Coordinates of C-alpha atoms in Angstrom, one line a residue:
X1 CA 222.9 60.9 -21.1
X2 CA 220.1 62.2 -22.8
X3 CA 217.4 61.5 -25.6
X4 CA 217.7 58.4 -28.1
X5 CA 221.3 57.0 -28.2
X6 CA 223.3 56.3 -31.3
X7 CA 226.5 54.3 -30.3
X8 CA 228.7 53.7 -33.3
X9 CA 231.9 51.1 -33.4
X10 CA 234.0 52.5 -36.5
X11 CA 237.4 52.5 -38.1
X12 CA 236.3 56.1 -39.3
X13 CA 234.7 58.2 -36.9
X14 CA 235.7 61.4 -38.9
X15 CA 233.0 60.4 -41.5
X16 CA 230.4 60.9 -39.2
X17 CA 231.5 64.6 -38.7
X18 CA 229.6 65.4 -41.9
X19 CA 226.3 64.4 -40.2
X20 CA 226.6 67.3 -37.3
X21 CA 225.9 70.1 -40.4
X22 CA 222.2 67.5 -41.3
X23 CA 219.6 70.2 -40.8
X24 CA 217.9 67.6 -39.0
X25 CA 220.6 65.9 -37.0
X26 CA 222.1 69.3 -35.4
X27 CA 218.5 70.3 -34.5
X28 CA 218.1 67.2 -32.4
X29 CA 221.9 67.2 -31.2
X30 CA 220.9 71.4 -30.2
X31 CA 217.8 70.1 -28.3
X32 CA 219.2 67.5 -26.6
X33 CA 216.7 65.0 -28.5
X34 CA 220.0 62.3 -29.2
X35 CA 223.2 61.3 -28.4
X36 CA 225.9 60.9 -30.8
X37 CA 228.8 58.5 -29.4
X38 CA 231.5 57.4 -31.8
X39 CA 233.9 54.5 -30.8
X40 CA 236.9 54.8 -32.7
X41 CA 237.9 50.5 -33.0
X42 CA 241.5 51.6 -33.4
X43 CA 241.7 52.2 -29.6
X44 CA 240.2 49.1 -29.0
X45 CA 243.4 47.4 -31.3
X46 CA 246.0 44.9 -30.5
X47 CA 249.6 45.8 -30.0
X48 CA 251.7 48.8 -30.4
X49 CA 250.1 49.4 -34.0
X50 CA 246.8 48.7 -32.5
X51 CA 245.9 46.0 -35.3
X52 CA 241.8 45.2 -35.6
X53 CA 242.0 43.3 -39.5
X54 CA 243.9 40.2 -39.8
X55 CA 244.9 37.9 -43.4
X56 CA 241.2 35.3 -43.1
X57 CA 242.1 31.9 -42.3
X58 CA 242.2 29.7 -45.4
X59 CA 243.6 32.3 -47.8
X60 CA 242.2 34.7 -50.0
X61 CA 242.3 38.1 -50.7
X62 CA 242.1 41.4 -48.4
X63 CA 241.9 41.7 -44.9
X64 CA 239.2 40.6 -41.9
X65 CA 238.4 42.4 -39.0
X66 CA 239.4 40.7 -35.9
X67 CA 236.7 39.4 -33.0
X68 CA 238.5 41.3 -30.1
X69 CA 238.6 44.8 -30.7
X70 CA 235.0 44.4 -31.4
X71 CA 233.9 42.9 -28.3
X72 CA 236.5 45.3 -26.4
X73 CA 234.7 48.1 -27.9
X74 CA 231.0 46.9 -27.6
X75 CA 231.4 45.6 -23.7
X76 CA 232.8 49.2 -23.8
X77 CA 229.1 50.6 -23.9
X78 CA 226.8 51.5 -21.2
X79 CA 223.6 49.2 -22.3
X80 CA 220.3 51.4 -21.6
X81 CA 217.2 49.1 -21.4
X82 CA 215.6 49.7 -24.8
X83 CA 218.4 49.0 -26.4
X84 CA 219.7 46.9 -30.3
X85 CA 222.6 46.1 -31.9
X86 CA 222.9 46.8 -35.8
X87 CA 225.9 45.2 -37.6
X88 CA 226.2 46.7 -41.3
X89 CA 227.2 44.1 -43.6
X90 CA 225.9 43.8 -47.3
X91 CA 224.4 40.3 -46.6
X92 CA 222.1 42.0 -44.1
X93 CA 218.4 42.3 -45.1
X94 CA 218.0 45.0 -46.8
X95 CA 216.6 48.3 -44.1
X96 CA 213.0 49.9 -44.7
X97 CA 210.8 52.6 -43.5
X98 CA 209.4 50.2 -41.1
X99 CA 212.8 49.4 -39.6
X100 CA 213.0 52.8 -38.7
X101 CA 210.2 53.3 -37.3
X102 CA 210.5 50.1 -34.9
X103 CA 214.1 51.1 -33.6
X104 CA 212.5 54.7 -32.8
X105 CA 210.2 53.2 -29.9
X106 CA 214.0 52.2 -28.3
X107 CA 216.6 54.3 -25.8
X108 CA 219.2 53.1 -27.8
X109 CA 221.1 51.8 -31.4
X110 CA 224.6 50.5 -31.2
X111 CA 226.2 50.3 -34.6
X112 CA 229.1 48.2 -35.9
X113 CA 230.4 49.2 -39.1
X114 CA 232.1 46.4 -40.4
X115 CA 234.8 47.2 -43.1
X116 CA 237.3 45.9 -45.6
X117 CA 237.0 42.6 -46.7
X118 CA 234.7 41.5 -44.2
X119 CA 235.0 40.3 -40.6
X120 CA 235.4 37.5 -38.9
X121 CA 232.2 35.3 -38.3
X122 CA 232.1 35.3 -34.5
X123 CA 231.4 38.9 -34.6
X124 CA 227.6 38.2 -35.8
X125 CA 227.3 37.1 -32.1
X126 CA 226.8 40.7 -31.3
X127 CA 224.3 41.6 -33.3
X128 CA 220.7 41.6 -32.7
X129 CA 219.8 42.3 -36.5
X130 CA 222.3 42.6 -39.9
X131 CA 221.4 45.6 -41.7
X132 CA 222.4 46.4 -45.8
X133 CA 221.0 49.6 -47.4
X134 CA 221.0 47.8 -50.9
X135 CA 222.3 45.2 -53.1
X136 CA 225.6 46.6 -54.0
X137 CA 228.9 46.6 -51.9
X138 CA 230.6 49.8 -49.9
X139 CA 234.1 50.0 -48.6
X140 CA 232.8 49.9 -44.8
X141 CA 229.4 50.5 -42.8
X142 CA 229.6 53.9 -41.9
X143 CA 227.3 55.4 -45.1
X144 CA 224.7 52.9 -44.0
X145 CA 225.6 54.0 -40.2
X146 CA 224.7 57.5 -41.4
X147 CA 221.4 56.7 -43.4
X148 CA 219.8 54.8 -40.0
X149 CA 221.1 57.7 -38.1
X150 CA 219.5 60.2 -40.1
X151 CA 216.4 58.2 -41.1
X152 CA 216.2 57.3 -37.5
X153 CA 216.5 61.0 -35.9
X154 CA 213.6 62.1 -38.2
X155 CA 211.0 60.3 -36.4
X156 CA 212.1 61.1 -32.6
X157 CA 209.4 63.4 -31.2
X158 CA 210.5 67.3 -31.4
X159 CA 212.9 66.8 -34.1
X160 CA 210.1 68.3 -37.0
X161 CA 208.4 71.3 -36.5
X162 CA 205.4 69.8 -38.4
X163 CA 205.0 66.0 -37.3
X164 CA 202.2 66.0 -39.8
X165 CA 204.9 66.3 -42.6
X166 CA 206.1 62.3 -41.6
X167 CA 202.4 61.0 -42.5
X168 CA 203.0 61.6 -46.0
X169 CA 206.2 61.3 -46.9
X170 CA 207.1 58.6 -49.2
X171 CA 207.1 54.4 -47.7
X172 CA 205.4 55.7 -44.7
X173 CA 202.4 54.2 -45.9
X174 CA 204.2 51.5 -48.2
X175 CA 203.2 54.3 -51.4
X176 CA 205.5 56.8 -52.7
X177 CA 204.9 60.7 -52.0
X178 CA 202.5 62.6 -54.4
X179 CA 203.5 65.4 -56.7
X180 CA 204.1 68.5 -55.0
X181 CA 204.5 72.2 -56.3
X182 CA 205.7 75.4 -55.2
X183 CA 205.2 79.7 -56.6
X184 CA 205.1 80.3 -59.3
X185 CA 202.1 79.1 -60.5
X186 CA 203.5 78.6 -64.5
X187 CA 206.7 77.8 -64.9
X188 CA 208.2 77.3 -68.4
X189 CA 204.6 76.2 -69.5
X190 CA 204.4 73.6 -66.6
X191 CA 201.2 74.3 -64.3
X192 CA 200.7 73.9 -61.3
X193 CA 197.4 71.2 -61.3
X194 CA 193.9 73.3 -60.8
X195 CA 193.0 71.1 -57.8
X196 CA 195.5 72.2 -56.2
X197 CA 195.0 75.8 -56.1
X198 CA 191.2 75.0 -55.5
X199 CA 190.7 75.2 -51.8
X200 CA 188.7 72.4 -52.1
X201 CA 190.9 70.5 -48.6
X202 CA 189.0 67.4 -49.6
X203 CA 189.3 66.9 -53.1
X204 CA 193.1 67.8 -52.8
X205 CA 193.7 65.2 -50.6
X206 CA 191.8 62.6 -52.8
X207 CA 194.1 64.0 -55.5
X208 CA 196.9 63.6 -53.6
X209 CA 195.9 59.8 -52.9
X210 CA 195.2 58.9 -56.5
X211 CA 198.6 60.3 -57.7
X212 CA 200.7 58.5 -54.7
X213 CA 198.9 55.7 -56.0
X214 CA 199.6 56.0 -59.7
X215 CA 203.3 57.0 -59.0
X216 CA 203.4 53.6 -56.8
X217 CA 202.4 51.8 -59.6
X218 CA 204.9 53.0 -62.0
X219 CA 207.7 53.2 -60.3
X220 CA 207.6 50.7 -57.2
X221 CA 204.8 48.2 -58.1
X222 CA 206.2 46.0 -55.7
X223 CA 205.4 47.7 -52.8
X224 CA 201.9 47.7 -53.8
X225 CA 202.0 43.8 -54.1
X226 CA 203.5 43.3 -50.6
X227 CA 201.3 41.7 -48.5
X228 CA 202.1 44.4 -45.3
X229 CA 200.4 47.1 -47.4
X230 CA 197.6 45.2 -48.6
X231 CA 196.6 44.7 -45.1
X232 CA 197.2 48.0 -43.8
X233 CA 193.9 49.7 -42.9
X234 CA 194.6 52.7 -45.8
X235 CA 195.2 50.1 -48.2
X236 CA 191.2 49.4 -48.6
X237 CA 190.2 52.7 -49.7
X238 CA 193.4 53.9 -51.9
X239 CA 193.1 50.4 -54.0
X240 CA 189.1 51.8 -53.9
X241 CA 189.9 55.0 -55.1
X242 CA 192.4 53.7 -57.6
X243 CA 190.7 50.3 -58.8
X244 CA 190.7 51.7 -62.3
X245 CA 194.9 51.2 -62.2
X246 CA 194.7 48.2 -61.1
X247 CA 195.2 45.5 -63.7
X248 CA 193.3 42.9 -63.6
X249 CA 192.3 39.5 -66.1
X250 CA 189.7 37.0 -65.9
X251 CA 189.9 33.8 -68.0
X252 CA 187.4 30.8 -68.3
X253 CA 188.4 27.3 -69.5
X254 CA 186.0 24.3 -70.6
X255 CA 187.3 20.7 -71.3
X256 CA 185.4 17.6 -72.0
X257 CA 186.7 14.4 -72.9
X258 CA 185.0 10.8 -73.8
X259 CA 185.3 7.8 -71.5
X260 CA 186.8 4.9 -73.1
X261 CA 188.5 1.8 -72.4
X262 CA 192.2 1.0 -72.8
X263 CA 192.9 4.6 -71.4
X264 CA 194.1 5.7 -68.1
X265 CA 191.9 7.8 -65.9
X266 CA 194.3 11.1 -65.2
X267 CA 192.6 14.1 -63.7
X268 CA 194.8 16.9 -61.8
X269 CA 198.3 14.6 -62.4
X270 CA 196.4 11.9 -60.3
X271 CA 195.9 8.6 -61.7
X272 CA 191.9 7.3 -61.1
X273 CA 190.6 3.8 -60.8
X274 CA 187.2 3.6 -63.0
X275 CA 184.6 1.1 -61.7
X276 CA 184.6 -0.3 -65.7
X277 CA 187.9 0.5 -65.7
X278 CA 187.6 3.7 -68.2
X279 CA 189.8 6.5 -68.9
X280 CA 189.8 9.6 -71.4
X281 CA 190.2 9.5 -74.6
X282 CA 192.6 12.3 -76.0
X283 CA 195.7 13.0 -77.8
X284 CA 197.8 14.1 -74.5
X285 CA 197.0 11.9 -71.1
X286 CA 193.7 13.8 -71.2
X287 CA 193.4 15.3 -68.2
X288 CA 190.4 17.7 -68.1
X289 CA 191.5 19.7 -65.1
X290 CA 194.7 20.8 -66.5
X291 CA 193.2 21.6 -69.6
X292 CA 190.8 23.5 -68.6
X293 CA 193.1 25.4 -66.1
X294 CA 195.4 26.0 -69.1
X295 CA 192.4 27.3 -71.4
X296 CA 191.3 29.9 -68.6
X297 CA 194.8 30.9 -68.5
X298 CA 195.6 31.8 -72.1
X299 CA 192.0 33.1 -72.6
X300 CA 192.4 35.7 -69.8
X301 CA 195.1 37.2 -71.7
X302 CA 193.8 36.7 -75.4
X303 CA 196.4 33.8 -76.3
X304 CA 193.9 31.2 -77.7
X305 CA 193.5 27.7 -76.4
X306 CA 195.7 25.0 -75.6
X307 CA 195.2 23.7 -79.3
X308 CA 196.9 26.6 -80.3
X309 CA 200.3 25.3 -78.6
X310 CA 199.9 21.5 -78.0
X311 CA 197.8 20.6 -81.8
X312 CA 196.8 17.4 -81.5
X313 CA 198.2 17.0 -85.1
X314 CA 201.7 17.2 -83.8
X315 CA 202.8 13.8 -82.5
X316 CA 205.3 15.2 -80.0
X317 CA 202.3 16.0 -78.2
X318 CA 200.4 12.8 -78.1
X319 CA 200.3 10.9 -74.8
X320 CA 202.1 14.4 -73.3
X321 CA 202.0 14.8 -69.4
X322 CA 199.5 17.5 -69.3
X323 CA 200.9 18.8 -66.2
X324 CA 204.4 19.5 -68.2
X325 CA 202.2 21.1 -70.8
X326 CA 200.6 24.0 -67.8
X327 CA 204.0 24.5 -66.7
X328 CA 205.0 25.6 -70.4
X329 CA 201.3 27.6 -70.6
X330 CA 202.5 29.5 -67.3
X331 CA 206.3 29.9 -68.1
X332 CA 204.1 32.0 -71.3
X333 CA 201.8 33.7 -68.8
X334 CA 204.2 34.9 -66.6
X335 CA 206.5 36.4 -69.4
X336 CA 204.9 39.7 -69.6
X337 CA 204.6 39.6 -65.7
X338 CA 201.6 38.2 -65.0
X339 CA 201.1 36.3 -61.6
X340 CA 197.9 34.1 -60.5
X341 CA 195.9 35.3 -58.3
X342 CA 193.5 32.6 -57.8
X343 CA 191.9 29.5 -59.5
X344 CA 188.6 27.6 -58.9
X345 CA 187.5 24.5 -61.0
X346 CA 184.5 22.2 -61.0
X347 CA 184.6 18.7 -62.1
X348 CA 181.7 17.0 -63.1
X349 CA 181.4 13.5 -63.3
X350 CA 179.0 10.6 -62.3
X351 CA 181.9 7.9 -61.5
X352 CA 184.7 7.3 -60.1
X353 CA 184.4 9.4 -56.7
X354 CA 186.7 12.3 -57.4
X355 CA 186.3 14.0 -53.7
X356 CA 189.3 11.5 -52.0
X357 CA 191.8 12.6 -54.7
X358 CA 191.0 16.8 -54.3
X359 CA 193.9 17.1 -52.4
X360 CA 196.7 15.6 -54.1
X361 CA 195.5 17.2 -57.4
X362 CA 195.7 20.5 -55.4
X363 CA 199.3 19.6 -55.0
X364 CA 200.3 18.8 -58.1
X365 CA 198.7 21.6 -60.1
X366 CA 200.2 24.3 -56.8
X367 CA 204.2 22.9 -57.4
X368 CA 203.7 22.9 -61.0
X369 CA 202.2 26.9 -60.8
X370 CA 204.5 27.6 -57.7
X371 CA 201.8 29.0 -55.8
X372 CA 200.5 27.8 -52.3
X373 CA 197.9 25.5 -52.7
X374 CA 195.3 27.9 -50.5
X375 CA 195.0 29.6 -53.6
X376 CA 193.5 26.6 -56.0
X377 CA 190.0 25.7 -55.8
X378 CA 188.8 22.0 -57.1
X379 CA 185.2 21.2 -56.5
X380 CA 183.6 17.5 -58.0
X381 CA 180.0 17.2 -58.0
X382 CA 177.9 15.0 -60.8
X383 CA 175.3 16.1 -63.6
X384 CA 172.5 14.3 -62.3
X385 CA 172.5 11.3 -64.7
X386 CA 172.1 14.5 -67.6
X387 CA 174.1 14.8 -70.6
X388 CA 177.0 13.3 -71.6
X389 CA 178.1 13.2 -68.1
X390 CA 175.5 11.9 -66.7
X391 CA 175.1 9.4 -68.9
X392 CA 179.0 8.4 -68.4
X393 CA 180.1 9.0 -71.8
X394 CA 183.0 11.5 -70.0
X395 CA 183.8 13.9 -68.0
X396 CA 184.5 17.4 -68.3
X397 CA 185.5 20.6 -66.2
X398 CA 185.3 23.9 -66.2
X399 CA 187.6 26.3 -64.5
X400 CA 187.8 30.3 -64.0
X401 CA 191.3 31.8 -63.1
X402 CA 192.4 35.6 -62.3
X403 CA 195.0 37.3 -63.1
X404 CA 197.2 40.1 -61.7
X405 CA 199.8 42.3 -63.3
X406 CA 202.9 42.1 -61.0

């Protein structure tokens, strides 16, 4: 044996003759750089007519591939140390550039294609991770055999000419690849960009940066949002370079309400115990928190204020949970695909101690936003026996939220 090697278990091996004319794949098979071993299951079969599917217990339609031509065929393979099992199957998670490059540190893949309907559950037993190239359903596993093989190959050592080429190339750095152009300089009135016929190295590779960036952003925003690449140590100075893409709201909310009697005392969806046994007076439960966390919301994108959407004039509003009512502000923010980045509130009160309660309102207000609760903010302090606070006659809150287009 020599270099990396690919051990495949199919019901096809003739598809993977296509692969031998890759550019890539013979020039590694030439150089000795991988191994290619197919292992066809039908030798591994059961019987004179060598049978690996069988009708699935229970009924239903199609057939299953069977657990023992499997295992005959995988305790068939000489196991090198470094060495995984891949099972294709479309309920696998779903393989990225990452993947890749974490299998080539290995010896070895083994690949199970499974085919028809399905196979039968045992089989999973083998695998060491369940691989699908997408969200849509193929006749068998050897296409996404194929796409680890070749996407795999392309990052052994020796198998580019130019290893530099990988550090570009698009998901390599969790950002698609820039724009790139060839001779002639005009072509049917498209130009190629000045800065790129410059010889200015350093200004083309800025370039280069700010349009993998905007391409990200247009086309595959979501790599941008996923937590791996904001992390990564490029990440810092791309979302630098680029911070005028970014999209980005701020909104601030106020709320003050009086302190009465013959109310309840609701702040955060918690219910308060007043020393004179207040509450706030309002046409909803009056809870200042929410409101102001609903204010800063709709003001960061222009919407108004809550009195907009819950008037005080419309009775099917009074006494209204005012948690139910944020969850009907953030169903509004989040339909143009805005997400929350962060929240921080203060409440300001003299009495009752709101400190003890911080937590559970942080609970409430994070189930109702579906976001983790790391990302809320309540802070209580009084108003130093000033103002209407401080005099007792209520208690009021302000809170500051940002938004982020997803």
């Amino acid at each position: 044996m020599s270099g990396f090697n690919f051990d495949v278990i199919t019901l096809f091996p003739k598809a993977f003759e296509l692969i031998n004319n890759l550019g890539v794949i013979t020039k590694a098979l030439d150089k000795n750089l991988i191994d290619l071993n197919l292992h066809d299951l039908r030798e591994y079969g059961e019987g004179s007519y060598r049978q690996v599917d069988d009708k699935p217990y229970g009924g239903g339609a199609g057939m299953v591939l069977k657990p023992e031509p499997i295992y005959k065929a995988y305790e068939s393979i000489r196991k090198l140390p470094k060495s995984k099992t891949l099972l294709m199957t479309p309920q696998g998670k779903v393989l990225k550039q990452k993947d890749l490059a974490r299998w080539s540190t290995l010896d070895q893949i083994i690949i199970i294609c499974g085919q028809y309907e399905g196979f039968d559950e045992r089989i999973r037993c083998l695998a060491d991770e369940e691989i699908s190239i997408g969200d849509y359903v193929l006749s068998g596993g050897e296409i996404p055999a194929i796409s680890i093989i070749n996407g795999l190959t392309r990052l052994l050592p020796g198998t580019l000419g130019d290893p530099d080429s990988l550090v570009d190339e698009s998901h390599n750095s969790s950002l698609l690849e820039y724009p790139q152009y060839t001779r002639p300089i005009t072509f049917k009135d498209m130009k190629v960009p000045d800065i790129l016929v410059s010889g200015n190295h350093e200004e083309i590779k800025s370039w280069r940066r700010r349009k993998s960036f905007e391409r990200t952003l247009e086309r595959r925003s979501d790599l941008i949002s996923n937590e791996n690449y904001k992390k990564s140590p490029q990440s810092k100075r791309i979302i630098k370079e680029n911070n005028q893409f970014m999209k980005f709201r701020i909104g601030n909310g106020y709320d003050i309400h009086r302190l009465v009697e013959d109310r309840d005392l609701i702040i955060g969806g918690v219910k308060l115990h007043h020393p004179e046994s207040l509450g706030l007076d309002g046409h909803s439960d009056a809870d200042v928190l929410s409101h102001s966390i609903m204010d800063a919301l709709l003001g960061a994108l222009s919407l108004g204020d809550i009195g907009k959407y819950f008037p005080p004039s419309d009775e099917k509003w009074k006494n209204a949970d005012s948690l139910f009512l944020l969850s009907k502000v953030i169903d509004l923010i989040r339909q143009d695909g805005w997400e929350i980045n962060n929240i921080d509130s203060v409440l300001v009160a003299e009495r009752p101690k709101i400190m003890p309660h911080i937590k559970l309102m942080k609970k409430n207000i994070s189930e109702i936003l579906n976001i983790d609760e790391n990302l809320i903010g309540i802070k209580a302090t009084t108003n130093e026996k000033l103002g209407p606070e401080g005099r007792e006659e209520g208690i009021s809150c302000h809170s500051v939220v940002l938004l982020e287009k997803k």
